[in-house]
């Protein structure tokens, strides 16, 4: 029996939702960080919780590979190295939590934390004097301790719900990175993180032959979405990019809370 014979029995509407989610994964990797949480919701509408987490992880790795190629020269290496230890702690904690706590409860907690982080980001900018006519005094970047907190939370949320994108997007936003540096740093960060997550997912028995067959069908759509994202990213003004990141984070938080 070939790979297509292993595909789950899904209706046409379900395949459309999965295909849309796969394309969004690609766009999120090369242009709009945080948008992948929309794909999380689409996959969860079609597949059982654990199967959707595993299927999405493999597609995220496909998107990571494309993003690494597009932004291979653009990461902030110092920031990545500084985050790595706390991210590993967050991933380990998330794997343990995944075994002990109901996933729906965890997702609502993550959503509430994201909304709190958005509020703190907006308050920080307001205090720094940022108005509609442009920033007058940029807020200071997060401290090392705050960065470690973001890293641990990012590792935890990405392990539990593939929802680390909005968390780390807020951190990179607070670091005041230019668009291309932001995308390059995010590309390298999530490529490493998702590779670290893969053995945990395999050990938890989340990846099946049906998962692999489904992702084989959907992977080309990730690449198409990634190509589209790479084409539009250089044309997005910094201020518009920042606004989109915040809006997608709020959307992601509400989706997790109301799901």
Tab-separated table of C-alpha atoms in Angstrom:
chain	number	residue	atom	x	y	z
A	1	UNK	CA	0.000	0.000	0.000
A	2	UNK	CA	1.415	3.392	-1.010
A	3	UNK	CA	1.487	6.521	1.184
A	4	UNK	CA	-1.851	7.763	-0.160
A	5	UNK	CA	-3.505	4.583	1.079
A	6	UNK	CA	-2.617	5.626	4.635
A	7	UNK	CA	-4.488	8.921	4.449
A	8	UNK	CA	-7.283	9.450	6.996
A	9	UNK	CA	-10.817	9.391	5.648
A	10	UNK	CA	-11.750	13.063	5.495
A	11	UNK	CA	-14.330	15.015	3.523
A	12	UNK	CA	-13.512	17.646	0.924
A	13	UNK	CA	-14.200	20.521	3.351
A	14	UNK	CA	-11.757	19.045	5.859
A	15	UNK	CA	-9.020	18.802	3.250
A	16	UNK	CA	-9.651	22.424	2.253
A	17	UNK	CA	-9.178	23.513	5.879
A	18	UNK	CA	-5.982	21.474	6.193
A	19	UNK	CA	-4.669	22.862	2.909
A	20	UNK	CA	-5.400	26.427	3.997
A	21	UNK	CA	-3.668	25.761	7.297
A	22	UNK	CA	-0.601	24.389	5.514
A	23	UNK	CA	-0.360	27.477	3.281
A	24	UNK	CA	-0.694	29.735	6.334
A	25	UNK	CA	2.203	27.855	7.957
A	26	UNK	CA	4.387	28.803	4.997
A	27	UNK	CA	3.338	32.470	5.068
A	28	UNK	CA	3.911	32.645	8.829
A	29	UNK	CA	7.458	31.370	8.453
A	30	UNK	CA	8.561	33.900	5.843
A	31	UNK	CA	6.386	36.973	6.420
A	32	UNK	CA	3.871	37.019	9.307
A	33	UNK	CA	5.117	35.409	12.552
A	34	UNK	CA	2.259	34.367	14.799
A	35	UNK	CA	-0.059	33.525	11.923
A	36	UNK	CA	0.751	29.842	12.427
A	37	UNK	CA	-1.640	29.854	15.379
A	38	UNK	CA	-4.434	30.272	12.830
A	39	UNK	CA	-3.217	26.994	11.321
A	40	UNK	CA	-3.300	25.438	14.802
A	41	UNK	CA	-7.007	26.235	14.988
A	42	UNK	CA	-7.745	24.947	11.483
A	43	UNK	CA	-5.958	21.656	12.118
A	44	UNK	CA	-7.736	21.243	15.458
A	45	UNK	CA	-11.091	21.613	13.703
A	46	UNK	CA	-10.309	18.606	11.504
A	47	UNK	CA	-8.031	16.273	13.460
A	48	UNK	CA	-8.017	14.997	17.059
A	49	UNK	CA	-5.891	17.132	19.411
A	50	UNK	CA	-2.776	14.957	19.574
A	51	UNK	CA	-2.821	14.062	15.871
A	52	UNK	CA	-3.225	17.728	14.907
A	53	UNK	CA	-0.255	18.714	17.082
A	54	UNK	CA	1.991	16.114	15.461
A	55	UNK	CA	0.836	16.800	11.901
A	56	UNK	CA	1.384	20.516	12.329
A	57	UNK	CA	4.836	20.054	13.859
A	58	UNK	CA	6.082	18.199	10.782
A	59	UNK	CA	4.699	20.890	8.480
A	60	UNK	CA	6.292	23.568	10.651
A	61	UNK	CA	9.633	21.843	10.079
A	62	UNK	CA	9.057	22.058	6.314
A	63	UNK	CA	8.332	25.766	6.688
A	64	UNK	CA	11.392	26.169	8.900
A	65	UNK	CA	13.626	24.699	6.196
A	66	UNK	CA	12.344	27.201	3.654
A	67	UNK	CA	12.620	30.140	6.067
A	68	UNK	CA	16.207	29.173	6.903
A	69	UNK	CA	17.100	29.319	3.238
A	70	UNK	CA	15.371	32.662	2.670
A	71	UNK	CA	16.782	34.343	5.811
A	72	UNK	CA	20.001	32.369	6.246
A	73	UNK	CA	22.110	35.552	6.582
A	74	UNK	CA	19.792	37.587	8.803
A	75	UNK	CA	19.496	36.157	12.360
A	76	UNK	CA	20.558	37.926	15.553
A	77	UNK	CA	22.846	35.136	16.744
A	78	UNK	CA	23.531	36.674	20.164
A	79	UNK	CA	19.810	36.749	20.955
A	80	UNK	CA	19.394	33.128	19.859
A	81	UNK	CA	22.235	31.884	22.051
A	82	UNK	CA	20.922	33.855	25.021
A	83	UNK	CA	17.461	32.293	24.679
A	84	UNK	CA	18.473	28.659	24.198
A	85	UNK	CA	18.909	27.530	27.852
A	86	UNK	CA	15.554	28.895	29.016
A	87	UNK	CA	13.805	27.496	25.935
A	88	UNK	CA	15.093	24.005	26.727
A	89	UNK	CA	13.674	24.325	30.258
A	90	UNK	CA	10.338	25.405	28.804
A	91	UNK	CA	10.197	22.496	26.344
A	92	UNK	CA	10.979	19.950	29.057
A	93	UNK	CA	8.332	21.446	31.338
A	94	UNK	CA	5.830	21.471	28.489
A	95	UNK	CA	6.434	17.797	27.681
A	96	UNK	CA	5.799	16.878	31.315
A	97	UNK	CA	2.747	19.118	31.501
A	98	UNK	CA	1.401	17.567	28.303
A	99	UNK	CA	1.252	14.218	30.087
A	100	UNK	CA	-0.377	15.513	33.267
A	101	UNK	CA	-2.822	18.280	32.371
A	102	UNK	CA	-5.834	18.514	30.074
A	103	UNK	CA	-4.857	20.269	26.841
A	104	UNK	CA	-7.929	22.540	26.783
A	105	UNK	CA	-7.027	24.029	30.165
A	106	UNK	CA	-3.440	24.661	29.068
A	107	UNK	CA	-4.552	26.426	25.890
A	108	UNK	CA	-6.810	28.819	27.805
A	109	UNK	CA	-3.980	29.652	30.195
A	110	UNK	CA	-1.641	30.317	27.245
A	111	UNK	CA	-4.252	32.584	25.660
A	112	UNK	CA	-4.630	34.597	28.875
A	113	UNK	CA	-0.848	34.964	29.195
A	114	UNK	CA	-0.598	36.193	25.592
A	115	UNK	CA	-3.241	38.861	26.173
A	116	UNK	CA	-1.379	40.003	29.283
A	117	UNK	CA	1.880	40.225	27.322
A	118	UNK	CA	0.224	42.281	24.568
A	119	UNK	CA	-1.174	44.664	27.175
A	120	UNK	CA	2.256	45.044	28.791
A	121	UNK	CA	3.836	45.701	25.380
A	122	UNK	CA	1.310	48.425	24.560
A	123	UNK	CA	1.676	50.029	28.003
A	124	UNK	CA	5.457	50.032	27.669
A	125	UNK	CA	5.239	51.759	24.298
A	126	UNK	CA	2.758	54.314	25.563
A	127	UNK	CA	4.954	55.182	28.504
A	128	UNK	CA	7.873	55.632	26.123
A	129	UNK	CA	5.852	58.277	24.266
A	130	UNK	CA	4.925	56.391	21.087
A	131	UNK	CA	2.039	58.111	19.261
A	132	UNK	CA	0.373	57.947	15.875
A	133	UNK	CA	2.909	60.324	14.350
A	134	UNK	CA	5.755	57.918	15.156
A	135	UNK	CA	7.878	56.901	18.144
A	136	UNK	CA	9.549	59.716	20.044
A	137	UNK	CA	11.490	57.550	22.451
A	138	UNK	CA	11.741	53.810	21.949
A	139	UNK	CA	11.158	51.704	25.075
A	140	UNK	CA	14.187	49.932	26.426
A	141	UNK	CA	14.630	46.336	25.223
A	142	UNK	CA	13.777	43.537	27.677
A	143	UNK	CA	16.349	42.676	30.333
A	144	UNK	CA	18.194	39.341	30.319
A	145	UNK	CA	15.849	38.079	33.037
A	146	UNK	CA	12.806	39.062	30.997
A	147	UNK	CA	14.354	37.400	27.935
A	148	UNK	CA	14.808	34.175	29.912
A	149	UNK	CA	11.157	34.353	30.934
A	150	UNK	CA	10.054	34.785	27.329
A	151	UNK	CA	12.297	31.894	26.273
A	152	UNK	CA	10.891	29.523	28.898
A	153	UNK	CA	7.317	30.533	28.078
A	154	UNK	CA	8.000	30.199	24.359
A	155	UNK	CA	9.433	26.699	24.804
A	156	UNK	CA	6.521	25.671	27.012
A	157	UNK	CA	3.776	26.992	24.741
A	158	UNK	CA	5.312	25.589	21.568
A	159	UNK	CA	5.654	22.132	23.135
A	160	UNK	CA	2.114	22.053	24.512
A	161	UNK	CA	0.116	23.730	21.746
A	162	UNK	CA	2.447	24.762	18.883
A	163	UNK	CA	1.659	28.286	20.110
A	164	UNK	CA	5.155	29.610	20.763
A	165	UNK	CA	5.085	31.914	17.740
A	166	UNK	CA	3.037	34.732	19.320
A	167	UNK	CA	5.094	34.616	22.537
A	168	UNK	CA	8.432	34.930	20.783
A	169	UNK	CA	7.040	37.448	18.301
A	170	UNK	CA	6.283	39.766	21.208
A	171	UNK	CA	9.830	39.317	22.508
A	172	UNK	CA	11.465	40.003	19.142
A	173	UNK	CA	9.124	42.980	18.741
A	174	UNK	CA	10.222	44.321	22.119
A	175	UNK	CA	13.838	43.951	20.963
A	176	UNK	CA	12.995	46.482	18.209
A	177	UNK	CA	14.380	44.286	15.447
A	178	UNK	CA	14.042	45.408	11.813
A	179	UNK	CA	11.613	43.288	9.780
A	180	UNK	CA	14.243	41.131	8.054
A	181	UNK	CA	16.278	40.590	11.257
A	182	UNK	CA	13.044	39.725	13.081
A	183	UNK	CA	12.123	37.134	10.458
A	184	UNK	CA	15.634	35.708	10.262
A	185	UNK	CA	15.934	35.354	14.029
A	186	UNK	CA	12.468	33.779	14.242
A	187	UNK	CA	13.344	31.369	11.416
A	188	UNK	CA	16.454	30.077	13.152
A	189	UNK	CA	14.822	30.059	16.571
A	190	UNK	CA	11.869	27.907	15.560
A	191	UNK	CA	13.919	25.617	13.351
A	192	UNK	CA	16.040	24.693	16.364
A	193	UNK	CA	13.074	24.535	18.746
A	194	UNK	CA	10.947	22.356	16.468
A	195	UNK	CA	13.827	19.953	15.901
A	196	UNK	CA	14.235	19.687	19.684
A	197	UNK	CA	10.493	19.037	20.029
A	198	UNK	CA	10.468	16.249	17.452
A	199	UNK	CA	11.992	13.506	19.683
A	200	UNK	CA	9.499	14.397	22.432
A	201	UNK	CA	6.606	14.046	19.985
A	202	UNK	CA	7.955	10.734	18.726
A	203	UNK	CA	8.450	9.500	22.291
A	204	UNK	CA	4.883	10.469	23.192
A	205	UNK	CA	3.628	8.422	20.221
A	206	UNK	CA	2.075	11.419	18.469
A	207	UNK	CA	3.438	10.666	14.983
A	208	UNK	CA	1.712	7.892	13.010
A	209	UNK	CA	1.829	6.612	9.447
A	210	UNK	CA	-1.414	8.500	8.739
A	211	UNK	CA	0.215	11.690	10.030
A	212	UNK	CA	3.173	11.240	7.701
A	213	UNK	CA	0.931	10.530	4.699
A	214	UNK	CA	-1.220	13.588	5.413
A	215	UNK	CA	1.827	15.836	5.674
A	216	UNK	CA	3.264	14.427	2.459
A	217	UNK	CA	0.150	15.699	0.655
A	218	UNK	CA	0.153	19.084	2.424
A	219	UNK	CA	3.891	19.916	2.314
A	220	UNK	CA	3.806	21.513	-1.189
A	221	UNK	CA	1.236	24.022	0.068
A	222	UNK	CA	3.616	25.037	2.863
A	223	UNK	CA	6.279	25.785	0.244
A	224	UNK	CA	3.828	27.768	-1.890
A	225	UNK	CA	2.761	29.815	1.132
A	226	UNK	CA	6.388	30.337	2.089
A	227	UNK	CA	7.243	31.605	-1.382
A	228	UNK	CA	4.360	34.068	-1.262
A	229	UNK	CA	5.442	35.277	2.179
A	230	UNK	CA	9.050	35.764	1.081
A	231	UNK	CA	7.830	37.886	-1.846
A	232	UNK	CA	5.721	40.258	0.269
A	233	UNK	CA	7.887	40.520	3.427
A	234	UNK	CA	10.365	43.122	2.052
A	235	UNK	CA	7.429	45.344	1.059
A	236	UNK	CA	5.874	45.521	4.547
A	237	UNK	CA	6.713	48.812	6.349
A	238	UNK	CA	8.135	48.421	9.865
A	239	UNK	CA	5.191	50.102	11.578
A	240	UNK	CA	2.659	48.020	9.659
A	241	UNK	CA	4.642	44.869	10.437
A	242	UNK	CA	4.628	45.658	14.169
A	243	UNK	CA	0.882	46.257	14.094
A	244	UNK	CA	0.215	42.996	12.261
A	245	UNK	CA	2.307	41.052	14.788
A	246	UNK	CA	0.338	42.521	17.704
A	247	UNK	CA	-3.011	41.947	15.973
A	248	UNK	CA	-2.172	38.330	15.168
A	249	UNK	CA	-1.057	37.775	18.750
A	250	UNK	CA	-4.384	39.043	20.078
A	251	UNK	CA	-6.248	36.898	17.533
A	252	UNK	CA	-4.186	33.854	18.537
A	253	UNK	CA	-4.840	34.451	22.236
A	254	UNK	CA	-8.599	34.752	21.735
A	255	UNK	CA	-8.630	31.651	19.520
A	256	UNK	CA	-6.919	29.646	22.257
A	257	UNK	CA	-9.237	30.955	24.988
A	258	UNK	CA	-12.492	30.466	23.070
A	259	UNK	CA	-11.550	27.178	21.386
